PDB file of C-alpha atoms in Angstrom:
ATOM      1  CA  MET P   1     -25.336  20.894  21.150  1.00 62.00           C
ATOM      2  CA  GLU P   2     -28.370  18.765  21.531  1.00 72.00           C
ATOM      3  CA  ALA P   3     -28.026  15.019  21.254  1.00 71.00           C
ATOM      4  CA  ILE P   4     -29.519  14.550  18.269  1.00 71.00           C
ATOM      5  CA  GLU P   5     -26.916  17.138  16.839  1.00 75.00           C
ATOM      6  CA  ARG P   6     -23.672  15.141  17.376  1.00 83.00           C
ATOM      7  CA  GLU P   7     -22.506  12.845  15.099  1.00 90.00           C
ATOM      8  CA  ALA P   8     -19.493  11.363  12.944  1.00 90.00           C
ATOM      9  CA  VAL P   9     -19.629  10.784   9.708  1.00 93.00           C
ATOM     10  CA  LEU P  10     -17.173   8.695   7.732  1.00 93.00           C
ATOM     11  CA  THR P  11     -17.065   8.715   3.706  1.00 94.00           C
ATOM     12  CA  TYR P  12     -14.207   6.446   2.067  1.00 94.00           C
ATOM     13  CA  ASP P  13     -12.561   7.582  -0.933  1.00 94.00           C
ATOM     14  CA  GLU P  14     -11.259   4.954  -3.016  1.00 94.00           C
ATOM     15  CA  GLU P  15      -9.195   6.980  -5.215  1.00 94.00           C
ATOM     16  CA  SER P  16      -7.307   8.190  -1.981  1.00 94.00           C
ATOM     17  CA  ASN P  17      -7.376   4.777  -0.353  1.00 94.00           C
ATOM     18  CA  GLN P  18      -8.626   7.147   2.959  1.00 95.00           C
ATOM     19  CA  TYR P  19     -11.546   8.027   5.018  1.00 95.00           C
ATOM     20  CA  HIS P  20     -12.253  11.649   5.581  1.00 95.00           C
ATOM     21  CA  ILE P  21     -14.445  11.755   8.990  1.00 94.00           C
ATOM     22  CA  PHE P  22     -16.369  14.633  10.302  1.00 95.00           C
ATOM     23  CA  CYS P  23     -16.972  14.595  14.093  1.00 95.00           C
ATOM     24  CA  SER P  24     -18.723  16.791  16.390  1.00 93.00           C
ATOM     25  CA  SER P  25     -19.274  14.408  18.749  1.00 92.00           C
ATOM     26  CA  SER P  26     -16.882  14.811  22.014  1.00 90.00           C
ATOM     27  CA  LYS P  27     -17.120  11.514  22.993  1.00 91.00           C
ATOM     28  CA  GLU P  28     -16.215   9.855  19.705  1.00 92.00           C
ATOM     29  CA  LYS P  29     -12.953  12.991  19.119  1.00 93.00           C
ATOM     30  CA  THR P  30     -11.557  11.514  22.671  1.00 93.00           C
ATOM     31  CA  ARG P  31     -11.742   7.995  21.116  1.00 91.00           C
ATOM     32  CA  MET P  32     -10.051   9.405  18.211  1.00 92.00           C
ATOM     33  CA  ARG P  33      -7.375  10.808  20.038  1.00 93.00           C
ATOM     34  CA  LYS P  34      -6.969   8.048  21.863  1.00 94.00           C
ATOM     35  CA  ALA P  35      -6.960   5.888  18.631  1.00 91.00           C
ATOM     36  CA  GLY P  36      -4.140   8.485  17.347  1.00 92.00           C
ATOM     37  CA  PHE P  37      -6.094  10.124  14.908  1.00 93.00           C
ATOM     38  CA  GLU P  38      -5.515  13.927  14.525  1.00 93.00           C
ATOM     39  CA  PRO P  39      -7.439  16.243  12.979  1.00 95.00           C
ATOM     40  CA  TYR P  40      -6.354  18.357  10.385  1.00 95.00           C
ATOM     41  CA  LYS P  41      -8.714  21.407  10.509  1.00 96.00           C
ATOM     42  CA  ILE P  42     -11.139  21.881  13.384  1.00 95.00           C
ATOM     43  CA  ASP P  43     -13.850  24.170  12.608  1.00 94.00           C
ATOM     44  CA  ILE P  44     -14.860  27.274  14.621  1.00 93.00           C
ATOM     45  CA  GLU P  45     -17.890  25.239  16.531  1.00 91.00           C
ATOM     46  CA  GLY P  46     -15.026  23.057  17.294  1.00 91.00           C
ATOM     47  CA  ASN P  47     -16.060  19.832  15.232  1.00 93.00           C
ATOM     48  CA  TRP P  48     -12.948  17.907  13.799  1.00 94.00           C
ATOM     49  CA  TYR P  49     -11.917  16.997  10.194  1.00 96.00           C
ATOM     50  CA  CYS P  50      -9.565  14.086  10.020  1.00 95.00           C
ATOM     51  CA  ARG P  51      -7.932  11.638   6.993  1.00 94.00           C
ATOM     52  CA  VAL P  52      -7.607   8.311   8.233  1.00 93.00           C
ATOM     53  CA  GLU P  53      -5.611   5.696   5.814  1.00 93.00           C
ATOM     54  CA  ARG P  54      -7.953   2.844   5.449  1.00 93.00           C
ATOM     55  CA  ASN P  55      -6.421   0.088   6.887  1.00 92.00           C
ATOM     56  CA  ARG P  56      -6.456   2.290  10.560  1.00 91.00           C
ATOM     57  CA  ILE P  57     -10.162   2.106  10.702  1.00 89.00           C
ATOM     58  CA  SER P  58     -12.168  -1.569  11.020  1.00 87.00           C
ATOM     59  CA  PHE P  59     -15.712  -2.573  11.611  1.00 84.00           C
ATOM     60  CA  ARG P  60     -16.093  -5.999  13.607  1.00 81.00           C
ATOM     61  CA  THR P  61     -19.493  -7.700  13.782  1.00 79.00           C
ATOM     62  CA  LYS P  62     -20.917  -8.284  17.151  1.00 76.00           C
ATOM     63  CA  SER P  63     -20.780 -12.023  18.246  1.00 71.00           C
ATOM     64  CA  GLN P  64     -24.377 -13.014  18.361  1.00 72.00           C
ATOM     65  CA  LYS P  65     -24.064 -15.514  21.532  1.00 76.00           C
ATOM     66  CA  LYS P  66     -21.977 -15.365  24.142  1.00 79.00           C
ATOM     67  CA  ARG P  67     -19.286 -18.481  24.302  1.00 79.00           C
ATOM     68  CA  GLU P  68     -20.992 -21.209  26.747  1.00 85.00           C
ATOM     69  CA  MET P  69     -17.730 -23.275  28.079  1.00 88.00           C
ATOM     70  CA  SER P  70     -18.599 -27.299  29.748  1.00 91.00           C
ATOM     71  CA  PRO P  71     -17.656 -27.334  33.089  1.00 92.00           C
ATOM     72  CA  GLU P  72     -14.244 -29.508  31.611  1.00 94.00           C
ATOM     73  CA  GLN P  73     -13.697 -26.739  29.347  1.00 92.00           C
ATOM     74  CA  LYS P  74     -13.299 -24.104  32.326  1.00 92.00           C
ATOM     75  CA  ILE P  75     -11.322 -26.425  34.163  1.00 93.00           C
ATOM     76  CA  ALA P  76      -8.797 -27.007  31.775  1.00 93.00           C
ATOM     77  CA  ALA P  77      -8.995 -23.470  30.396  1.00 92.00           C
ATOM     78  CA  SER P  78      -7.993 -22.359  34.113  1.00 93.00           C
ATOM     79  CA  GLU P  79      -5.170 -24.764  34.217  1.00 93.00           C
ATOM     80  CA  ARG P  80      -3.653 -23.465  30.971  1.00 93.00           C
ATOM     81  CA  PHE P  81      -3.879 -19.486  32.256  1.00 92.00           C
ATOM     82  CA  ARG P  82      -1.993 -21.125  35.704  1.00 92.00           C
ATOM     83  CA  LYS P  83       0.584 -22.658  33.710  1.00 92.00           C
ATOM     84  CA  MET P  84       0.891 -19.647  31.545  1.00 91.00           C
ATOM     85  CA  TRP P  85       1.428 -17.127  34.363  1.00 90.00           C
ATOM     86  CA  GLU P  86       3.610 -19.763  36.440  1.00 88.00           C
ATOM     87  CA  ASP P  87       5.818 -19.622  33.534  1.00 87.00           C
ATOM     88  CA  LYS P  88       6.021 -16.032  32.803  1.00 83.00           C
ATOM     89  CA  LYS P  89       6.828 -15.792  36.976  1.00 80.00           C
ATOM     90  CA  SER P  90       9.762 -17.954  36.510  1.00 81.00           C
ATOM     91  CA  GLN P  91      11.189 -16.202  33.567  1.00 79.00           C
ATOM     92  CA  ARG P  92      11.228 -13.133  35.274  1.00 76.00           C
ATOM     93  CA  GLU P  93      12.752 -14.341  38.490  1.00 73.00           C
ATOM     94  CA  GLU P  94      15.505 -15.944  35.962  1.00 66.00           C
TER      95      GLU P  94
END
């Protein structure tokens, strides 16, 4: 199947509060499988059809710019992280 023909289509049904998903992309099917989505139907071409509760799908906005930290903030974050690991390590030893 050509790349132009591979797709994943989500349709939201307000009545059932579910997304209906059609997926012909093997990459997206792998991601869906890892997320715990199972198809209720697989057609002869291997396309997946899934029904997923609305709360299982999340859309996130892409951050516009990378977080910038001053040298002082980097040092403080490093110290917090080191302390967290030391505390965790000491808890394991107890």
